[in-house]
Amino acid sequence: MRKIAFMAVTLLIASQGLSATTYRLFVHGRSGDNHCRALTSTSSGTSDYNNYWGGAVTGLSNVRYVGFDGTRNGGAYSWDTCGAQKQFNDALRVFCTGSNDCEIYTHSTGGLVVAAYFGLNSPSGVNIRRIQLMASAAGGSELADISTSYLAWLGFDTLGGELDESVSTSGARNGFNHYQSQGRTFYTTSGEGTDYLYATIPFLPGNDDGVLANHSLCNVNTVKSV
């Protein structure tokens, strides 16, 4: 009987190992659209709702989209329903626990969302292979400073509100300890190019991609050379 029980446990462990999946989570950036969809099971998040990533990310298997509503209270720090922090937390619990693990890819404000999450929380039981922050706004954008002051007052910002407040340089740099990542490594990739009219260059110190100065992606809470 003990032998049969041992064999049953061995087969169960083997079957669980065979079913382990690596999910690729894509966390989007600033947007005037609501990209939120409930993340309740591993079959959730399979479509690029409201087309932030151009309809679909190709060349990777098991892609899941972590969409949020940027207008929620707290912006990038929001734990409201459909808020950025809650959606990311839900994604970690659904896709990155048990026998499954995750790779995390972010764009722009998505980098702030993820960096802030690990700067403010110490989640247990989540399995993460890699965190890749692309053109990250973890250090905020000087353009958001303008949006939350002059442009918002003039009515020209497309989303504004608390999301821009959270991704402003003061909102991003003072919102959490950027030297704390719960022991996880953030791999960063800068953006390239500029805006077509070169209009943002005077507002972005050093090298930039037209929206973010490259120093923003380095996960520090002060401006430093890169």
XYZ file of N, CA and C in Angstrom:
678
model
N 0.836 -1.202 0.000
C 0.000 0.000 0.000
C 0.871 1.252 0.000
N 1.941 1.252 0.845
C 2.828 2.405 0.887
C 3.498 2.619 -0.458
N 3.842 1.517 -1.110
C 4.499 1.606 -2.413
C 3.575 2.233 -3.443
N 2.307 1.832 -3.422
C 1.330 2.369 -4.359
C 1.118 3.863 -4.080
N 1.022 4.214 -2.787
C 0.831 5.618 -2.428
C 2.025 6.452 -2.886
N 3.253 5.930 -2.698
C 4.446 6.655 -3.123
C 4.452 6.861 -4.635
N 4.065 5.822 -5.359
C 4.005 5.928 -6.824
C 2.971 6.957 -7.253
N 1.839 7.013 -6.544
C 0.784 7.972 -6.888
C 1.274 9.394 -6.685
N 1.975 9.639 -5.553
C 2.514 10.976 -5.285
C 3.550 11.341 -6.333
N 4.411 10.391 -6.690
C 5.441 10.642 -7.712
C 4.818 11.010 -9.048
N 3.772 10.285 -9.439
C 3.088 10.576 -10.700
C 2.418 11.942 -10.654
N 1.858 12.305 -9.482
C 1.206 13.610 -9.338
C 2.223 14.729 -9.500
N 3.384 14.588 -8.841
C 4.428 15.606 -8.956
C 4.910 15.717 -10.391
N 5.077 14.581 -11.051
C 5.542 14.585 -12.437
C 4.542 15.262 -13.350
N 3.249 14.991 -13.107
C 2.223 15.597 -13.962
C 2.156 17.095 -13.749
N 2.364 17.545 -12.501
C 2.373 18.976 -12.235
C 3.563 19.646 -12.898
N 4.708 18.946 -12.891
C 5.889 19.503 -13.538
C 5.682 19.663 -15.030
N 5.020 18.692 -15.634
C 4.780 18.750 -17.070
C 3.833 19.889 -17.428
N 2.962 20.270 -16.492
C 1.974 21.299 -16.799
C 2.455 22.702 -16.461
N 3.680 22.837 -15.948
C 4.204 24.151 -15.598
C 4.311 25.020 -16.846
N 3.932 26.277 -16.706
C 3.904 27.200 -17.841
C 4.605 28.495 -17.469
N 5.363 29.044 -18.411
C 5.935 30.371 -18.255
C 5.058 31.361 -19.001
N 4.452 32.283 -18.269
C 3.602 33.312 -18.869
C 4.414 34.583 -19.064
N 4.148 35.293 -20.165
C 4.796 36.575 -20.449
C 3.779 37.687 -20.221
N 3.967 38.448 -19.159
C 3.034 39.511 -18.802
C 3.491 40.829 -19.413
N 2.593 41.506 -20.117
C 2.899 42.796 -20.731
C 2.078 43.879 -20.038
N 2.777 44.807 -19.390
C 2.139 45.893 -18.639
C 2.332 47.184 -19.421
N 1.241 47.797 -19.839
C 1.312 48.931 -20.769
C 1.636 50.240 -20.061
N 1.780 51.280 -20.849
C 2.115 52.599 -20.335
C 0.922 53.539 -20.314
N 1.218 54.833 -20.296
C 0.196 55.878 -20.231
C -0.704 55.803 -21.458
N -1.991 55.905 -21.236
C -2.949 55.820 -22.335
C -4.226 56.541 -21.957
N -4.865 57.132 -22.946
C -6.151 57.765 -22.715
C -7.298 56.782 -22.723
N -7.006 55.498 -23.013
C -8.039 54.468 -23.038
C -7.956 53.594 -21.795
N -9.071 52.964 -21.469
C -9.125 52.004 -20.378
C -8.823 50.618 -20.946
N -7.724 49.998 -20.516
C -7.325 48.686 -21.038
C -7.636 47.563 -20.052
N -8.469 47.848 -19.072
C -8.709 46.901 -17.991
C -9.604 45.734 -18.415
N -9.170 44.539 -18.046
C -9.983 43.331 -18.107
C -9.657 42.512 -16.868
N -10.667 41.934 -16.244
C -10.457 41.169 -15.025
C -9.491 40.010 -15.275
N -8.586 39.790 -14.342
C -7.608 38.703 -14.433
C -7.921 37.709 -13.328
N -8.696 36.693 -13.662
C -9.196 35.766 -12.649
C -8.725 34.336 -12.853
N -8.231 34.016 -14.045
C -7.736 32.668 -14.332
C -6.665 32.764 -15.405
N -5.952 31.681 -15.636
C -4.868 31.704 -16.620
C -5.373 31.863 -18.050
N -6.663 31.764 -18.242
C -7.232 32.019 -19.570
C -7.613 33.489 -19.747
N -7.406 34.302 -18.710
C -7.690 35.740 -18.795
C -6.541 36.467 -19.486
N -6.805 37.703 -19.909
C -5.752 38.574 -20.406
C -5.131 38.158 -21.722
N -5.855 37.420 -22.529
C -5.274 36.907 -23.772
C -5.387 37.881 -24.943
N -6.179 38.938 -24.799
C -6.341 39.884 -25.910
C -5.854 41.268 -25.503
N -5.331 41.990 -26.481
C -4.826 43.345 -26.278
C -6.009 44.309 -26.326
N -6.717 44.385 -25.195
C -7.938 45.185 -25.152
C -7.624 46.662 -25.367
N -8.336 47.258 -26.287
C -8.155 48.661 -26.681
C -6.791 48.934 -27.319
N -6.143 47.843 -27.770
C -5.093 47.946 -28.794
C -3.858 48.754 -28.383
N -3.420 48.648 -27.135
C -2.213 49.392 -26.749
C -0.977 48.850 -27.458
N -0.878 47.519 -27.569
C 0.319 46.890 -28.127
C 0.181 46.632 -29.624
N -0.726 47.327 -30.271
C -0.888 47.159 -31.707
C -1.683 45.933 -32.092
N -2.488 45.423 -31.183
C -3.352 44.282 -31.487
C -2.864 42.991 -30.891
N -1.545 42.732 -30.925
C -0.995 41.505 -30.358
C 0.520 41.578 -30.360
N 1.108 40.944 -29.365
C 2.559 40.758 -29.331
C 2.857 39.433 -30.014
N 3.702 39.454 -31.022
C 3.988 38.240 -31.777
C 5.375 37.699 -31.427
N 5.585 36.435 -31.727
C 6.881 35.813 -31.528
C 7.101 35.225 -30.146
N 6.120 35.336 -29.258
C 6.219 34.784 -27.920
C 4.980 33.949 -27.622
N 5.145 32.919 -26.835
C 4.010 32.093 -26.418
C 3.513 32.543 -25.052
N 2.277 32.183 -24.762
C 1.668 32.430 -23.455
C 1.742 33.896 -23.027
N 1.453 34.796 -23.955
C 1.426 36.230 -23.660
C 0.123 36.574 -22.938
N 0.232 37.370 -21.887
C -0.937 37.858 -21.185
C -0.798 39.370 -20.988
N -1.896 40.090 -21.200
C -1.879 41.550 -21.132
C -2.444 42.008 -19.791
N -1.674 42.823 -19.089
C -2.096 43.360 -17.794
C -2.554 44.790 -18.037
N -3.841 44.942 -18.264
C -4.399 46.247 -18.572
C -4.983 46.915 -17.350
N -4.918 48.234 -17.330
C -5.487 48.983 -16.199
C -6.127 50.267 -16.706
N -6.859 50.904 -15.824
C -7.514 52.178 -16.121
C -6.723 53.282 -15.445
N -6.034 54.101 -16.246
C -5.170 55.131 -15.702
C -5.881 56.263 -14.996
N -7.204 56.331 -15.104
C -7.930 57.421 -14.451
C -8.285 57.096 -12.998
N -7.950 55.908 -12.529
C -8.319 55.520 -11.162
C -7.527 56.309 -10.130
N -8.113 56.451 -8.969
C -7.514 57.211 -7.875
C -6.122 56.676 -7.558
N -5.117 57.554 -7.641
C -3.747 57.158 -7.347
C -2.902 56.919 -8.578
N -3.521 56.877 -9.751
C -2.759 56.702 -10.979
C -1.981 55.405 -10.999
N -0.670 55.481 -11.191
C 0.174 54.289 -11.256
C 0.224 53.544 -9.933
N -0.199 54.199 -8.834
C -0.178 53.580 -7.511
C -1.557 53.059 -7.088
N -2.496 53.032 -7.986
C -3.883 52.760 -7.623
C -4.161 51.287 -7.303
N -4.861 51.073 -6.177
C -5.370 49.749 -5.811
C -6.884 49.677 -5.980
N -7.470 50.672 -6.619
C -8.898 50.627 -6.921
C -9.185 49.497 -7.908
N -10.444 49.145 -8.062
C -10.828 48.204 -9.109
C -10.349 48.727 -10.454
N -9.631 47.898 -11.178
C -9.010 48.258 -12.455
C -7.810 49.191 -12.299
N -7.407 49.491 -11.060
C -6.217 50.295 -10.837
C -4.958 49.532 -11.190
N -3.889 50.256 -11.507
C -2.668 49.640 -12.019
C -2.047 48.655 -11.027
N -1.949 49.024 -9.755
C -1.340 48.137 -8.771
C -2.185 46.887 -8.540
N -3.486 47.064 -8.450
C -4.356 45.907 -8.230
C -4.299 44.944 -9.409
N -4.312 45.475 -10.622
C -4.273 44.611 -11.798
C -2.961 43.828 -11.851
N -1.852 44.490 -11.535
C -0.565 43.794 -11.561
C -0.509 42.740 -10.465
N -1.014 43.070 -9.293
C -1.052 42.100 -8.204
C -1.912 40.892 -8.580
N -3.068 41.154 -9.175
C -3.930 40.056 -9.623
C -3.194 39.171 -10.621
N -2.459 39.798 -11.553
C -1.736 39.032 -12.565
C -0.682 38.133 -11.927
N 0.057 38.661 -10.950
C 1.070 37.847 -10.283
C 0.443 36.636 -9.606
N -0.686 36.855 -8.939
C -1.339 35.763 -8.206
C -1.944 34.720 -9.146
N -2.391 35.144 -10.303
C -3.042 34.220 -11.242
C -2.014 33.453 -12.069
N -1.001 34.145 -12.568
C -0.113 33.549 -13.566
C 1.238 33.084 -13.017
N 1.664 33.592 -11.875
C 3.059 33.407 -11.459
C 3.206 32.622 -10.166
N 2.240 31.808 -9.809
C 2.296 31.043 -8.573
C 2.196 29.553 -8.857
N 2.400 28.754 -7.813
C 2.338 27.306 -7.974
C 3.477 26.812 -8.844
N 3.158 25.987 -9.814
C 4.181 25.452 -10.716
C 4.493 26.394 -11.871
N 3.724 27.475 -12.017
C 3.932 28.417 -13.121
C 4.887 29.539 -12.727
N 5.512 30.145 -13.727
C 6.331 31.322 -13.474
C 6.108 32.337 -14.589
N 6.745 33.512 -14.446
C 6.455 34.620 -15.362
C 7.713 35.353 -15.798
N 7.635 35.898 -16.987
C 8.511 36.964 -17.437
C 7.636 38.213 -17.529
N 8.170 39.354 -17.096
C 7.384 40.589 -17.065
C 8.027 41.611 -17.987
N 7.223 42.168 -18.892
C 7.695 43.185 -19.828
C 6.813 44.417 -19.667
N 7.444 45.576 -19.552
C 6.668 46.795 -19.368
C 7.071 47.846 -20.385
N 6.169 48.770 -20.623
C 6.488 49.935 -21.458
C 6.138 51.205 -20.702
N 7.081 52.139 -20.659
C 6.846 53.490 -20.156
C 6.279 53.479 -18.732
N 5.067 53.979 -18.534
C 4.479 54.042 -17.200
C 4.320 52.661 -16.589
N 4.223 51.627 -17.405
C 4.187 50.265 -16.870
C 5.411 49.949 -16.035
N 6.558 50.541 -16.409
C 7.761 50.357 -15.614
C 7.638 50.950 -14.226
N 6.976 52.104 -14.143
C 6.715 52.714 -12.840
C 5.789 51.837 -12.013
N 4.767 51.294 -12.647
C 3.811 50.428 -11.947
C 4.531 49.248 -11.302
N 5.384 48.578 -12.073
C 6.065 47.379 -11.579
C 7.135 47.732 -10.547
N 7.937 48.771 -10.824
C 8.970 49.167 -9.866
C 8.350 49.596 -8.545
N 7.243 50.337 -8.612
C 6.567 50.765 -7.392
C 5.994 49.574 -6.631
N 5.477 48.605 -7.354
C 4.903 47.434 -6.696
C 5.945 46.734 -5.835
N 7.122 46.480 -6.397
C 8.149 45.779 -5.640
C 8.871 46.701 -4.658
N 8.777 48.004 -4.875
C 9.329 48.930 -3.904
C 8.478 49.066 -2.659
N 7.190 48.782 -2.809
C 6.241 48.979 -1.708
C 5.708 47.686 -1.117
N 5.933 46.563 -1.794
C 5.359 45.294 -1.359
C 6.414 44.190 -1.392
N 6.197 43.187 -0.573
C 7.078 42.020 -0.547
C 6.238 40.766 -0.756
N 5.828 40.514 -1.996
C 4.935 39.388 -2.261
C 5.642 38.048 -2.062
N 4.946 37.104 -1.499
C 5.511 35.767 -1.313
C 4.858 34.796 -2.291
N 5.590 33.779 -2.639
C 5.042 32.711 -3.462
C 4.900 33.026 -4.933
N 5.502 34.132 -5.399
C 5.436 34.441 -6.831
C 6.767 34.062 -7.485
N 6.673 33.471 -8.658
C 7.842 32.952 -9.366
C 8.089 33.794 -10.616
N 9.179 34.544 -10.610
C 9.456 35.467 -11.707
C 10.832 35.176 -12.288
N 10.867 34.944 -13.585
C 12.135 34.665 -14.271
C 12.887 35.945 -14.627
N 12.157 36.947 -15.101
C 12.811 38.155 -15.602
C 11.843 39.324 -15.544
N 12.391 40.507 -15.251
C 11.612 41.743 -15.306
C 12.333 42.687 -16.261
N 11.704 42.982 -17.381
C 12.303 43.825 -18.416
C 11.504 45.112 -18.532
N 12.124 46.244 -18.152
C 11.465 47.542 -18.214
C 11.922 48.259 -19.479
N 11.001 48.481 -20.411
C 11.343 49.077 -21.703
C 10.894 50.533 -21.730
N 11.854 51.432 -22.020
C 11.576 52.872 -22.008
C 10.827 53.244 -20.732
N 11.374 52.809 -19.616
C 10.667 52.898 -18.339
C 10.523 54.328 -17.840
N 9.371 54.598 -17.246
C 9.109 55.881 -16.597
C 9.209 55.760 -15.090
N 10.017 54.814 -14.600
C 10.112 54.592 -13.157
C 10.598 55.830 -12.425
N 11.377 56.673 -13.111
C 11.845 57.911 -12.488
C 11.022 59.117 -12.867
N 9.912 58.907 -13.549
C 9.035 60.004 -13.930
C 9.473 60.711 -15.198
N 8.611 61.545 -15.715
C 8.890 62.304 -16.936
C 8.691 63.794 -16.690
N 9.648 64.562 -17.168
C 9.523 66.015 -17.076
C 8.321 66.519 -17.860
N 7.889 65.760 -18.857
C 6.690 66.160 -19.614
C 5.438 66.044 -18.744
N 5.428 65.062 -17.851
C 4.297 64.944 -16.932
C 4.269 66.113 -15.964
N 5.453 66.665 -15.647
C 5.486 67.870 -14.812
C 4.732 69.003 -15.498
N 4.953 69.100 -16.812
C 4.272 70.144 -17.579
C 2.776 69.851 -17.651
N 2.441 68.580 -17.860
C 1.039 68.189 -17.983
C 0.255 68.495 -16.716
N 0.891 68.252 -15.559
C 0.176 68.458 -14.294
C 0.156 69.914 -13.871
N 0.872 70.746 -14.600
C 0.857 72.170 -14.265
C 0.238 72.975 -15.403
N 1.004 73.287 -16.429
C 0.553 74.211 -17.466
C -0.478 73.599 -18.416
N -0.163 72.420 -18.987
C -1.066 71.859 -19.996
C -2.405 71.461 -19.409
N -2.400 70.894 -18.206
C -3.672 70.516 -17.589
C -4.543 71.751 -17.360
N -3.903 72.840 -16.951
C -4.638 74.086 -16.729
C -5.224 74.606 -18.035
N -4.504 74.395 -19.143
C -4.985 74.841 -20.447
C -5.922 73.829 -21.110
N -6.012 72.622 -20.556
C -6.919 71.606 -21.093
C -6.359 70.819 -22.252
N -5.010 70.780 -22.403
C -4.421 70.108 -23.558
C -3.956 68.683 -23.281
N -3.937 68.258 -22.021
C -3.454 66.903 -21.772
C -4.538 65.899 -22.137
N -4.129 64.715 -22.631
C -5.092 63.720 -23.114
C -5.638 62.841 -21.999
N -4.911 62.707 -20.923
C -5.400 61.896 -19.811
C -5.278 62.664 -18.501
N -4.052 63.107 -18.199
C -3.821 63.969 -17.042
C -4.244 63.339 -15.736
N -4.753 64.171 -14.872
C -5.238 63.697 -13.587
C -4.161 63.009 -12.773
N -4.581 62.039 -11.977
C -3.674 61.433 -11.023
C -2.637 60.526 -11.670
N -2.884 60.026 -12.873
C -1.850 59.233 -13.527
C -0.638 60.102 -13.842
N -0.881 61.290 -14.396
C 0.238 62.183 -14.677
C 0.894 62.668 -13.392
N 0.122 62.848 -12.336
C 0.714 63.244 -11.060
C 1.657 62.154 -10.553
N 1.260 60.884 -10.708
C 2.102 59.785 -10.236
C 3.336 59.600 -11.102
N 3.255 59.951 -12.392
C 4.397 59.766 -13.292
C 5.176 61.060 -13.487
N 4.828 62.113 -12.757
C 5.665 63.307 -12.734
C 6.972 62.955 -12.024
N 7.980 63.793 -12.166
C 9.261 63.459 -11.546
C 9.143 63.377 -10.026
N 8.402 64.274 -9.419
C 8.249 64.212 -7.962
C 7.366 63.043 -7.557
N 6.288 62.796 -8.312
C 5.392 61.689 -7.988
C 6.082 60.341 -8.086
N 6.907 60.167 -9.116
C 7.585 58.888 -9.309
C 8.749 58.707 -8.345
N 9.530 59.756 -8.141
C 10.748 59.609 -7.341
C 10.481 59.598 -5.851
N 9.405 60.240 -5.438
C 9.087 60.279 -4.011
C 8.051 59.247 -3.603
N 7.531 58.495 -4.570
C 6.434 57.581 -4.277
C 6.840 56.296 -3.591
N 8.130 55.921 -3.708
C 8.591 54.667 -3.105
C 10.113 54.664 -3.095
N 10.685 53.701 -2.411
C 12.134 53.560 -2.331
C 12.651 52.869 -3.594
N 13.282 53.610 -4.453
C 13.740 53.055 -5.723
C 14.940 52.124 -5.570
N 15.534 52.107 -4.401
C 16.640 51.186 -4.170
C 16.155 49.856 -3.604
N 14.853 49.709 -3.457
C 14.264 48.484 -2.933
C 13.516 47.768 -4.060
N 13.898 46.533 -4.335
C 13.197 45.737 -5.351
C 12.919 44.330 -4.849
N 12.970 44.156 -3.527
C 12.748 42.836 -2.921
C 13.702 41.799 -3.500
N 14.925 42.223 -3.800
C 15.936 41.297 -4.289
C 15.821 40.935 -5.752
N 14.880 41.553 -6.463
C 14.681 41.225 -7.873
C 15.466 42.188 -8.762
N 15.961 41.663 -9.859
C 16.737 42.462 -10.801
C 15.824 43.050 -11.866
N 15.970 44.346 -12.100
C 15.243 45.007 -13.188
C 16.207 45.193 -14.362
N 15.873 44.590 -15.482
C 16.634 44.818 -16.709
C 15.972 45.969 -17.457
N 16.760 46.950 -17.883
C 16.182 48.146 -18.490
C 16.683 48.347 -19.910
N 15.784 48.802 -20.758
C 16.104 49.131 -22.147
C 15.582 50.529 -22.431
N 16.449 51.418 -22.892
C 16.009 52.787 -23.170
C 15.254 52.841 -24.489
N 14.401 53.857 -24.612
C 13.755 54.112 -25.891
C 14.720 54.814 -26.828
N 14.311 54.969 -28.067
C 15.156 55.695 -29.012
C 14.283 56.595 -29.876
N 14.938 57.564 -30.524
C 14.199 58.476 -31.387
C 13.799 59.720 -30.631
N 12.933 60.509 -31.239
C 12.461 61.742 -30.624
C 11.103 62.069 -31.221
N 10.458 63.106 -30.711
C 9.208 63.509 -31.333
C 9.517 64.155 -32.686
N 8.556 64.124 -33.564
C 8.784 64.559 -34.945
C 9.196 66.021 -35.046
N 8.709 66.867 -34.169
C 8.997 68.298 -34.244
C 10.142 68.708 -33.317
N 10.719 67.744 -32.598
C 11.799 68.025 -31.657
C 11.365 69.044 -30.597
N 10.083 69.110 -30.348
C 9.559 70.125 -29.435
C 9.833 69.788 -27.974
N 10.054 68.506 -27.669
C 10.224 68.114 -26.265
C 11.671 68.200 -25.780
N 12.618 68.368 -26.694
C 14.029 68.371 -26.320
C 14.352 69.373 -25.208
N 13.826 70.595 -25.249
C 14.177 71.551 -24.188
C 13.707 71.138 -22.797
N 12.750 70.241 -22.729
C 12.171 69.879 -21.439
C 12.753 68.586 -20.857
N 13.501 67.832 -21.670
C 14.023 66.541 -21.244
C 15.540 66.602 -21.168
N 16.125 66.586 -19.979
C 17.572 66.714 -19.846
C 18.320 65.489 -20.344
N 19.497 65.716 -20.914
C 20.317 64.604 -21.383
C 19.707 63.919 -22.587
N 20.078 62.657 -22.793
C 19.514 61.879 -23.890
C 18.075 61.499 -23.571
N 17.251 61.441 -24.613
C 15.846 61.107 -24.393
C 15.286 60.423 -25.624
N 14.079 59.904 -25.482
C 13.412 59.245 -26.610
C 12.220 60.059 -27.105
N 12.146 61.318 -26.701
C 11.047 62.181 -27.096
C 9.982 62.317 -26.046
N 9.942 61.375 -25.095
C 8.961 61.406 -24.017
C 9.632 61.296 -22.654
N 10.674 60.469 -22.597
C 11.364 60.219 -21.335
C 12.856 60.472 -21.489
N 13.432 61.166 -20.505
C 14.889 61.244 -20.433
C 15.418 59.879 -20.007
N 16.559 59.480 -20.563
C 17.071 58.144 -20.280
C 17.356 57.912 -18.803
N 17.610 58.977 -18.036
C 17.870 58.767 -16.614
C 16.647 58.238 -15.878
N 15.480 58.356 -16.481
C 14.253 57.935 -15.810
C 14.188 56.427 -15.623
N 14.911 55.673 -16.455
C 14.755 54.224 -16.423
C 15.721 53.539 -15.460
N 16.537 54.299 -14.779
C 17.625 53.674 -14.016
C 17.268 53.321 -12.582
N 16.023 53.461 -12.192
C 15.558 52.951 -10.902
C 16.261 53.610 -9.715
N 16.525 54.907 -9.832
C 17.070 55.669 -8.720
C 16.138 56.836 -8.454
N 16.192 57.375 -7.231
C 15.227 58.427 -6.895
C 15.786 59.836 -7.045
N 16.946 59.954 -7.691
C 17.466 61.268 -8.057
C 18.000 61.208 -9.485
N 18.173 62.353 -10.118
C 18.726 62.383 -11.469
C 20.211 62.067 -11.407
N 20.657 61.101 -12.176
C 22.072 60.733 -12.187
C 22.531 60.519 -13.625
N 23.839 60.598 -13.835
C 24.394 60.324 -15.147
C 24.186 58.858 -15.498
N 23.993 58.573 -16.778
C 23.788 57.206 -17.235
C 24.968 56.826 -18.112
